[in-house]
Amino acid sequence: MASKFEELINYRREIGNFDKACTLINWDMETATPKMGTDTMVEMMGALSTKAFEMRTSEKMEQLIDAVLEPSEFEQLDQYMQKAVKEMKKNFEENKRIPVEFHTEYTMHMAKAQEVWRTAKRENNYEAFKPYLEKNISYTKQLYAYIKGEGKGNYDSMLDDYERGMDMATIDKLFDELKEELIPLVKAIVSKPQPDRSKFTRSLDVNKQKEFSRYLLEYIGFDFDRGVMAESEHPFTTNIDRNDVRLTNHYYENDFLNAAFSIIHEGGHGIYEQNVHGRFEHTPLSECSYMGLHESQSRMFENVLGRNINFWKPVMPKFYELFPEMSDVTVEELYREVNRVQNGLVRIDSDEVTYCFHIILRYELEREMFNGNVSVDDLPKHWADKMEEYLGIRPETDAEGVMQDTHWSGGMFGYFPSYLLGSIYDGMFLEKIEEELGNVDTILAEGRIKDITKWLNEKIHTYGRYREPKEVIQAVCGKELSVKPLIKYFKEKYTDIYGL
Ligand code: ZN
């Protein structure tokens, strides 16, 4: 007879089949579905996700979880599965507190708001989006009041939802310190001359670029026996399970670096997913849903490793082989180009240093919107003022200002800080990698990047969601979270590049 725990896992496995089918439909919609096929896909997904939601919040689920929480059952589990069951209980209670009518209303409103945003952004019409944004804020407050309990529909709850254990007090401190150090650094950098970039806008065959993307993924340790790569409008990573991890890329004929760095980024996400321990399958521990931690892995590969000159030294022969028309590009020129720091208005086009300000600005505005100090009417002005304060530029339109990202239109408040937390973690991981594996420049120059991948697999990926972000930092680095290593990394690197 199956144990209580096995019964619970089997039920979760059943729900998981519906979730996985939704993931697959979503993947198909992004990569293959013809325009006229979208409605059918949406209907399928709606039916499957409703079924999964019903099962997840059913009495049967509650009984199964509670049976395993009985001390006689619970004490037989190891620490990992105990944590998994506690997570199931937490998720169950949170889901259960959302009234079904509200859930439907919320989902429909957010879908509509995204549609309105898309048009409003294209037409640069903030007035059209504004009432939806205002409603997104109140719906989000209500959602968290249900999930976390009355009175907790606040910004801290949202931060905690995307990155467990994070709150305004922690983030304010980290971001303030970063601002203090980075504002003068960026000022110093942008006063220096920038090199010519014309070699990097040459037209390069898209099929060759795809081959190069595939090469880069294999080079950093992505396993193609358990993963695939396709194309979509915006690159992303998704997974059915650890044995089926799916990435996409997007190719521009005149900007091969865009595709190269996008795929290294997505590869970092993918490698994380492929290396979560198999015993966590069908439990919440296999779902790596701490966004900052996830982002730390993609940004480790994209920025810390990928934008190091030594990453490229062993890669150049393949690069010249695929793109003979680039034979006059030296590794130094390429390195210089991929570390160009420039004040720009658009977050996704920005470099690793000014990116920090794009996030700090969004975080501060979200915090003040939820604290009631910034209204949607005043938002564009506050946005422009902060942009000017941090980067010395002002957007001329709302499309390239307050409406540029999809997050707010979909109700994802509290998500933005994750990106920068990821970089802050990376500063700390880098310090530890050098301590344990030796000089990163040497490792990369010798073509041994997979030594670093393996280190990340063993120290971070294998644990899945077992450890919360702050616990990961403590376990891996043996110290408290700090921005100092990231600041040191920026200062050393850019002082050298720009001759400051
Ligand atoms: Zn990412």
Coordinates of C-alpha atoms and ligand atoms in Angstrom, one line a residue:
M1 CA 0.0 0.0 0.0
A2 CA 1.2 3.5 -0.8
S3 CA 2.2 5.6 2.1
K4 CA 0.4 8.8 2.9
F5 CA 3.3 10.7 1.4
E6 CA 3.2 8.7 -1.8
E7 CA -0.5 9.3 -2.1
L8 CA 0.1 13.1 -1.8
I9 CA 2.9 13.0 -4.4
N10 CA 0.8 11.0 -6.8
Y11 CA -2.0 13.6 -6.5
R12 CA 0.5 16.4 -7.1
R13 CA 1.8 14.5 -10.1
E14 CA -1.7 14.4 -11.5
I15 CA -2.1 18.2 -11.1
G16 CA 1.4 18.6 -12.5
N17 CA 0.3 17.0 -15.7
F18 CA -2.2 19.8 -16.2
D19 CA 0.4 22.4 -15.4
K20 CA 2.9 20.9 -17.8
A21 CA 0.3 20.8 -20.6
C22 CA -0.3 24.5 -19.9
T23 CA 3.5 25.2 -20.1
L24 CA 3.6 23.3 -23.4
I25 CA 0.7 25.3 -24.9
N26 CA 2.3 28.5 -23.8
W27 CA 5.6 27.4 -25.4
D28 CA 3.7 26.6 -28.6
M29 CA 1.9 29.9 -28.6
E30 CA 5.2 31.8 -28.3
T31 CA 7.1 29.7 -30.9
A32 CA 4.8 28.1 -33.4
T33 CA 1.0 28.8 -33.2
P34 CA -0.3 30.6 -36.3
K35 CA -2.2 33.8 -35.6
M36 CA -5.6 32.3 -36.2
G37 CA -4.9 29.4 -33.9
T38 CA -4.4 31.5 -30.8
D39 CA -8.0 31.4 -29.6
T40 CA -8.1 27.6 -29.5
M41 CA -4.9 27.5 -27.6
V42 CA -6.2 30.1 -25.1
E43 CA -9.3 28.0 -24.6
M44 CA -7.3 24.8 -24.0
M45 CA -5.1 26.6 -21.5
G46 CA -8.1 28.1 -19.7
A47 CA -9.7 24.7 -19.3
L48 CA -6.6 23.0 -18.1
S49 CA -5.5 25.7 -15.7
T50 CA -9.0 25.9 -14.1
K51 CA -8.9 22.1 -13.6
A52 CA -5.5 22.4 -12.0
F53 CA -6.6 25.3 -9.8
E54 CA -9.7 23.3 -8.6
M55 CA -7.5 20.2 -7.8
R56 CA -5.0 22.4 -6.0
T57 CA -7.6 23.9 -3.8
S58 CA -9.7 20.8 -3.3
E59 CA -10.7 19.1 -0.1
K60 CA -8.8 16.1 -1.3
M61 CA -5.6 18.1 -1.5
E62 CA -6.1 19.4 2.0
Q63 CA -6.8 16.0 3.5
L64 CA -3.8 14.5 1.8
I65 CA -1.5 17.2 3.1
D66 CA -2.9 17.1 6.6
A67 CA -2.5 13.3 6.7
V68 CA 1.2 13.7 6.0
L69 CA 1.5 16.5 8.5
E70 CA 0.5 14.1 11.3
P71 CA 3.7 13.6 13.4
S72 CA 3.8 9.9 12.9
E73 CA 4.0 10.4 9.1
F74 CA 5.9 13.7 9.1
E75 CA 8.8 12.4 11.2
Q76 CA 9.5 9.6 8.8
L77 CA 10.4 12.1 6.1
D78 CA 13.9 13.6 5.5
Q79 CA 14.5 17.3 5.9
Y80 CA 13.9 18.0 2.2
M81 CA 10.5 16.3 2.0
Q82 CA 9.5 17.9 5.3
K83 CA 10.2 21.3 3.7
A84 CA 8.4 20.2 0.6
V85 CA 5.2 19.3 2.5
K86 CA 5.3 22.5 4.5
E87 CA 5.5 24.4 1.2
M88 CA 2.5 22.5 -0.1
K89 CA 0.6 23.5 3.0
K90 CA 1.6 27.2 2.6
N91 CA 0.7 27.2 -1.1
F92 CA -2.6 25.4 -0.4
E93 CA -3.7 27.9 2.3
E94 CA -2.7 30.9 0.2
N95 CA -4.6 29.6 -2.9
K96 CA -7.6 28.6 -0.8
R97 CA -7.9 32.2 0.6
I98 CA -8.5 33.7 -2.9
P99 CA -12.2 33.6 -3.6
V100 CA -12.9 31.9 -7.0
E101 CA -14.9 34.9 -8.3
F102 CA -12.1 37.2 -7.5
H103 CA -9.6 34.9 -9.1
T104 CA -11.6 35.0 -12.4
E105 CA -12.2 38.7 -12.2
Y106 CA -8.5 39.4 -11.5
T107 CA -7.3 37.2 -14.4
M108 CA -9.7 38.7 -16.9
H109 CA -8.8 42.3 -15.8
M110 CA -5.1 41.7 -16.1
A111 CA -5.4 40.1 -19.6
K112 CA -7.4 43.2 -20.7
A113 CA -4.9 45.6 -19.1
Q114 CA -2.1 44.0 -21.0
E115 CA -4.0 44.3 -24.2
V116 CA -4.7 48.0 -23.5
W117 CA -1.1 48.6 -22.5
R118 CA 0.2 47.1 -25.8
T119 CA -1.9 49.6 -27.9
A120 CA -1.3 52.5 -25.5
K121 CA 2.5 51.9 -25.7
R122 CA 2.4 51.8 -29.5
E123 CA 0.3 55.0 -29.7
N124 CA 2.2 56.6 -26.8
N125 CA -1.1 57.2 -25.0
Y126 CA -0.5 57.0 -21.3
E127 CA -4.0 58.5 -20.6
A128 CA -5.6 55.4 -22.1
F129 CA -3.5 53.0 -19.9
K130 CA -3.7 55.1 -16.7
P131 CA -7.1 53.9 -15.4
Y132 CA -6.0 50.3 -16.0
L133 CA -2.8 50.8 -14.2
E134 CA -4.7 52.3 -11.3
K135 CA -7.0 49.3 -11.2
N136 CA -4.0 46.9 -11.4
I137 CA -2.7 48.5 -8.3
S138 CA -5.9 48.1 -6.4
Y139 CA -6.5 44.5 -7.6
T140 CA -2.9 43.6 -6.6
K141 CA -3.5 45.0 -3.1
Q142 CA -6.6 43.0 -2.8
L143 CA -5.0 39.9 -4.1
Y144 CA -2.2 40.0 -1.5
A145 CA -4.7 40.9 1.2
Y146 CA -6.4 37.6 0.4
I147 CA -3.2 35.6 0.1
K148 CA -1.3 37.0 3.1
G149 CA -4.2 38.0 5.3
E150 CA -6.2 41.2 5.9
G151 CA -3.9 44.3 6.2
K152 CA -1.1 42.6 4.3
G153 CA -2.0 43.8 0.9
N154 CA 1.2 45.8 1.0
Y155 CA 4.4 46.1 -1.0
D156 CA 6.5 44.0 1.4
S157 CA 4.1 41.0 0.7
M158 CA 4.7 41.4 -3.0
L159 CA 8.5 41.6 -2.6
D160 CA 8.4 38.4 -0.5
D161 CA 6.3 36.7 -3.1
Y162 CA 8.9 37.1 -5.8
E163 CA 12.0 36.8 -3.6
R164 CA 11.2 35.1 -0.3
G165 CA 12.6 36.9 2.7
M166 CA 13.1 40.2 1.0
D167 CA 11.4 43.4 2.3
M168 CA 11.7 47.2 1.8
A169 CA 14.0 47.6 4.8
T170 CA 16.6 45.2 3.3
I171 CA 16.3 46.5 -0.2
D172 CA 16.3 50.2 0.7
K173 CA 19.6 49.7 2.5
L174 CA 21.2 47.7 -0.4
F175 CA 20.0 50.0 -3.2
D176 CA 20.9 53.2 -1.3
E177 CA 24.5 52.0 -0.9
L178 CA 24.6 51.1 -4.6
K179 CA 23.3 54.5 -5.6
E180 CA 25.9 56.3 -3.5
E181 CA 28.8 54.4 -5.2
L182 CA 27.5 54.1 -8.7
I183 CA 26.2 57.6 -9.5
P184 CA 29.8 59.0 -9.5
L185 CA 31.1 55.9 -11.3
V186 CA 28.7 56.3 -14.1
K187 CA 29.4 60.0 -14.4
A188 CA 33.1 59.3 -14.7
I189 CA 32.6 56.6 -17.3
V190 CA 30.3 58.6 -19.6
S191 CA 32.6 61.5 -19.7
K192 CA 35.1 59.3 -21.5
P193 CA 35.2 58.8 -25.3
Q194 CA 33.4 55.7 -26.7
P195 CA 35.0 53.5 -29.4
D196 CA 33.5 53.2 -32.9
R197 CA 31.0 50.4 -33.1
S198 CA 30.5 50.1 -36.9
K199 CA 32.1 46.6 -37.1
F200 CA 29.4 45.3 -34.8
T201 CA 26.5 46.3 -36.9
R202 CA 27.5 44.4 -40.0
S203 CA 24.9 42.1 -41.4
L204 CA 25.5 38.5 -40.3
D205 CA 23.6 35.4 -41.6
V206 CA 20.8 34.5 -39.2
N207 CA 21.4 30.8 -39.6
K208 CA 25.0 31.2 -38.7
Q209 CA 23.9 33.2 -35.7
K210 CA 21.7 30.3 -34.6
E211 CA 24.6 27.9 -35.0
F212 CA 26.7 30.2 -32.9
S213 CA 24.0 30.4 -30.2
R214 CA 23.9 26.6 -30.0
Y215 CA 27.6 26.5 -29.8
L216 CA 27.6 29.0 -26.9
L217 CA 25.0 27.1 -25.0
E218 CA 27.0 23.8 -25.2
Y219 CA 30.1 25.7 -24.3
I220 CA 28.7 27.0 -21.0
G221 CA 27.2 23.6 -20.1
F222 CA 23.6 23.5 -21.3
D223 CA 22.6 19.9 -22.0
F224 CA 20.9 19.4 -25.4
D225 CA 19.8 15.9 -24.6
R226 CA 17.6 17.5 -22.0
G227 CA 16.9 20.8 -23.7
V228 CA 15.9 22.6 -26.9
M229 CA 16.3 26.0 -28.4
A230 CA 13.7 27.8 -30.6
E231 CA 12.8 31.3 -31.7
S232 CA 10.4 33.8 -30.3
E233 CA 9.8 37.5 -30.3
H234 CA 11.4 37.9 -26.9
P235 CA 13.9 35.3 -25.6
F236 CA 12.7 33.3 -22.6
T237 CA 13.2 30.0 -20.7
T238 CA 10.6 27.5 -19.6
N239 CA 10.6 23.9 -18.6
I240 CA 8.4 20.8 -18.5
D241 CA 10.7 19.3 -16.0
R242 CA 14.5 19.0 -15.4
N243 CA 14.8 16.7 -18.5
D244 CA 12.9 19.0 -20.8
V245 CA 14.2 22.6 -20.6
R246 CA 13.3 25.0 -23.4
L247 CA 14.9 28.2 -24.4
T248 CA 14.2 30.7 -27.1
N249 CA 16.3 33.4 -28.8
H250 CA 15.6 36.2 -31.2
Y251 CA 18.0 37.1 -34.1
Y252 CA 18.7 40.5 -35.7
E253 CA 20.7 40.5 -38.9
N254 CA 22.6 43.7 -37.9
D255 CA 23.1 43.0 -34.2
F256 CA 24.6 39.5 -33.6
L257 CA 25.7 40.5 -30.1
N258 CA 22.1 40.8 -29.0
A259 CA 21.4 37.2 -29.8
A260 CA 24.7 36.0 -28.4
F261 CA 24.2 37.6 -25.0
S262 CA 20.5 36.7 -24.9
I263 CA 21.3 33.1 -25.3
I264 CA 24.0 33.1 -22.7
H265 CA 21.5 34.7 -20.4
E266 CA 18.7 32.2 -21.1
G267 CA 21.4 29.4 -20.9
G268 CA 22.1 30.4 -17.3
H269 CA 18.4 30.0 -16.5
G270 CA 18.3 26.7 -18.3
I271 CA 21.3 25.3 -16.7
Y272 CA 19.8 26.0 -13.3
E273 CA 16.6 24.2 -14.2
Q274 CA 18.4 21.2 -15.6
N275 CA 20.5 20.7 -12.5
V276 CA 17.8 20.7 -9.8
H277 CA 18.0 17.4 -8.0
G278 CA 15.8 14.7 -9.4
R279 CA 14.4 13.7 -6.0
F280 CA 12.5 17.0 -5.9
E281 CA 10.4 16.1 -8.9
H282 CA 6.6 16.5 -8.3
T283 CA 7.3 18.6 -5.2
P284 CA 7.4 22.5 -4.9
L285 CA 11.1 22.2 -4.3
S286 CA 11.6 21.5 -8.0
E287 CA 10.0 24.8 -8.9
C288 CA 12.8 27.4 -8.8
S289 CA 10.5 30.3 -8.2
Y290 CA 12.8 32.7 -6.4
M291 CA 13.2 35.3 -9.1
G292 CA 16.3 37.0 -7.8
L293 CA 18.1 33.7 -7.3
H294 CA 17.1 32.6 -10.8
E295 CA 18.3 35.9 -12.3
S296 CA 21.6 35.6 -10.4
Q297 CA 22.3 32.5 -12.5
S298 CA 21.4 34.0 -15.9
R299 CA 23.3 37.2 -15.1
M300 CA 26.3 35.3 -13.8
F301 CA 26.7 33.7 -17.3
E302 CA 25.7 36.8 -19.3
N303 CA 27.6 39.5 -17.4
V304 CA 30.1 38.3 -14.9
L305 CA 31.4 35.5 -17.2
G306 CA 30.2 36.4 -20.6
R307 CA 31.4 40.0 -20.5
N308 CA 34.9 39.0 -19.4
I309 CA 37.5 39.2 -22.1
N310 CA 38.8 35.7 -21.1
F311 CA 35.4 34.1 -21.8
W312 CA 35.9 35.1 -25.5
K313 CA 39.5 34.0 -26.0
P314 CA 38.8 30.3 -26.4
V315 CA 35.5 31.1 -28.3
M316 CA 37.2 33.3 -31.0
P317 CA 38.2 30.4 -33.3
K318 CA 34.6 29.2 -33.6
F319 CA 33.5 32.8 -34.1
Y320 CA 35.9 33.4 -37.0
E321 CA 35.0 30.1 -38.5
L322 CA 31.3 30.9 -38.6
F323 CA 31.8 34.6 -39.5
P324 CA 34.8 35.0 -41.8
E325 CA 33.6 38.5 -42.6
M326 CA 34.5 39.4 -38.9
S327 CA 38.1 38.3 -39.2
D328 CA 39.3 41.8 -38.6
V329 CA 37.6 42.0 -35.2
T330 CA 40.0 41.5 -32.4
V331 CA 39.0 40.0 -29.0
E332 CA 39.9 43.3 -27.4
E333 CA 37.5 45.2 -29.7
L334 CA 34.8 42.7 -29.0
Y335 CA 35.4 42.9 -25.2
R336 CA 35.3 46.7 -25.4
E337 CA 32.0 46.7 -27.4
V338 CA 30.2 44.4 -25.0
N339 CA 31.1 46.6 -22.0
R340 CA 30.0 49.9 -23.5
V341 CA 28.4 51.9 -20.7
Q342 CA 26.0 54.5 -21.9
N343 CA 23.1 56.4 -20.4
G344 CA 20.0 55.2 -22.2
L345 CA 16.2 55.3 -21.6
V346 CA 15.4 51.7 -22.1
R347 CA 16.0 49.1 -19.5
I348 CA 16.4 46.0 -21.7
D349 CA 18.9 47.8 -23.9
S350 CA 21.1 49.0 -21.0
D351 CA 24.5 47.8 -19.9
E352 CA 25.2 46.0 -16.6
V353 CA 26.1 49.2 -14.7
T354 CA 23.4 51.6 -15.7
Y355 CA 20.9 48.7 -15.5
C356 CA 21.1 49.1 -11.7
F357 CA 19.5 52.6 -12.0
H358 CA 16.7 51.3 -14.2
I359 CA 15.8 48.9 -11.4
I360 CA 16.3 51.3 -8.5
L361 CA 14.0 53.8 -10.2
R362 CA 11.2 51.3 -10.8
Y363 CA 11.6 49.9 -7.3
E364 CA 11.3 53.4 -5.7
L365 CA 8.3 54.3 -7.7
E366 CA 6.5 51.0 -7.0
R367 CA 7.2 51.4 -3.3
E368 CA 5.8 54.9 -3.3
M369 CA 2.8 54.0 -5.4
F370 CA 1.9 51.3 -2.9
N371 CA 2.6 53.5 0.1
G372 CA 0.3 56.1 -1.4
N373 CA 2.9 58.8 -2.1
V374 CA 2.9 58.7 -5.9
S375 CA -0.4 58.7 -7.9
V376 CA -0.7 57.3 -11.4
D377 CA -1.3 60.9 -12.5
D378 CA 2.1 62.0 -11.3
L379 CA 3.9 58.8 -12.2
P380 CA 5.4 60.0 -15.6
K381 CA 6.8 63.2 -14.0
H382 CA 8.4 61.2 -11.1
W383 CA 9.8 58.8 -13.6
A384 CA 11.4 61.5 -15.7
D385 CA 12.8 63.3 -12.6
K386 CA 14.4 60.2 -11.3
M387 CA 15.8 59.3 -14.7
E388 CA 17.4 62.8 -14.8
E389 CA 18.7 62.4 -11.3
Y390 CA 20.3 59.0 -11.9
L391 CA 21.3 59.0 -15.5
G392 CA 21.1 62.7 -16.6
I393 CA 18.4 62.1 -19.3
R394 CA 14.7 62.6 -19.6
P395 CA 12.3 60.5 -21.7
E396 CA 10.5 62.5 -24.4
T397 CA 7.6 60.1 -24.6
D398 CA 5.8 57.8 -22.1
A399 CA 6.3 54.9 -24.4
E400 CA 10.1 55.1 -23.8
G401 CA 9.4 56.0 -20.2
V402 CA 6.8 54.7 -17.8
M403 CA 5.1 52.4 -20.3
Q404 CA 8.2 50.6 -21.7
D405 CA 7.9 47.4 -19.6
T406 CA 5.2 44.7 -19.6
H407 CA 5.4 44.1 -15.8
W408 CA 3.0 46.7 -14.4
S409 CA 0.5 46.0 -17.1
G410 CA 0.3 42.4 -15.9
G411 CA 0.1 43.2 -12.2
M412 CA 3.7 42.1 -11.5
F413 CA 4.5 44.6 -8.8
G414 CA 7.5 43.6 -6.7
Y415 CA 9.2 41.7 -9.5
F416 CA 11.7 44.4 -10.7
P417 CA 14.0 44.4 -7.6
S418 CA 14.8 40.7 -8.4
Y419 CA 16.9 41.6 -11.4
L420 CA 19.3 43.7 -9.3
L421 CA 19.3 41.4 -6.4
G422 CA 20.5 38.8 -8.8
S423 CA 23.5 40.9 -9.7
I424 CA 24.2 41.7 -6.0
Y425 CA 24.2 37.9 -5.3
D426 CA 26.6 37.5 -8.3
G427 CA 29.1 39.8 -6.7
M428 CA 29.2 37.6 -3.7
F429 CA 29.2 34.3 -5.7
L430 CA 32.1 35.6 -7.8
E431 CA 34.1 36.4 -4.6
K432 CA 33.5 32.8 -3.4
I433 CA 34.3 31.2 -6.7
E434 CA 37.7 32.9 -6.8
E435 CA 38.3 31.7 -3.2
E436 CA 37.4 28.1 -4.0
L437 CA 38.3 27.6 -7.6
G438 CA 41.0 30.2 -8.2
N439 CA 41.3 33.1 -10.5
V440 CA 38.2 33.3 -12.8
D441 CA 40.2 35.0 -15.6
T442 CA 42.5 32.0 -15.8
I443 CA 39.7 29.5 -15.7
L444 CA 37.9 31.2 -18.5
A445 CA 41.1 31.8 -20.6
E446 CA 41.9 28.1 -20.3
G447 CA 38.4 27.2 -21.7
R448 CA 37.4 25.6 -18.3
I449 CA 34.1 27.6 -17.8
K450 CA 32.4 24.2 -17.1
D451 CA 34.3 24.1 -13.9
I452 CA 32.4 27.1 -12.8
T453 CA 29.1 25.7 -14.1
K454 CA 29.8 22.6 -12.0
W455 CA 30.5 24.7 -8.9
L456 CA 27.1 26.5 -9.4
N457 CA 25.4 23.1 -10.0
E458 CA 26.7 21.7 -6.7
K459 CA 26.4 24.8 -4.6
I460 CA 23.1 26.3 -5.8
H461 CA 21.2 24.5 -8.6
T462 CA 20.9 21.0 -7.0
Y463 CA 19.0 22.4 -4.0
G464 CA 16.1 23.7 -6.2
R465 CA 13.8 25.7 -3.9
Y466 CA 14.9 24.0 -0.7
R467 CA 16.9 27.0 0.5
E468 CA 15.5 30.5 0.5
P469 CA 17.6 33.2 -1.1
K470 CA 19.2 34.6 2.1
E471 CA 19.9 31.0 3.2
V472 CA 21.7 30.3 -0.1
I473 CA 23.9 33.4 0.4
Q474 CA 24.6 32.2 4.0
A475 CA 25.3 28.6 3.0
V476 CA 27.4 29.4 -0.1
C477 CA 29.2 32.5 0.9
G478 CA 29.2 32.2 4.7
K479 CA 28.2 35.8 5.2
E480 CA 25.4 38.3 5.1
L481 CA 24.1 39.8 1.9
S482 CA 26.1 42.9 0.9
V483 CA 26.5 45.1 -2.2
K484 CA 30.2 45.6 -1.6
P485 CA 31.5 42.7 -3.8
L486 CA 29.3 43.9 -6.7
I487 CA 30.6 47.5 -6.3
K488 CA 34.2 46.2 -6.2
Y489 CA 33.6 44.2 -9.4
F490 CA 32.2 47.2 -11.2
K491 CA 34.9 49.6 -10.0
E492 CA 37.8 47.3 -10.9
K493 CA 36.4 46.3 -14.3
Y494 CA 35.4 49.7 -15.5
T495 CA 38.3 51.6 -14.1
D496 CA 40.4 49.4 -16.3
I497 CA 38.3 49.6 -19.4
Y498 CA 37.7 53.3 -19.3
G499 CA 41.0 54.3 -17.9
L500 CA 39.4 56.2 -15.0
Ligands
ZN1 ZN 16.4 36.4 -17.0

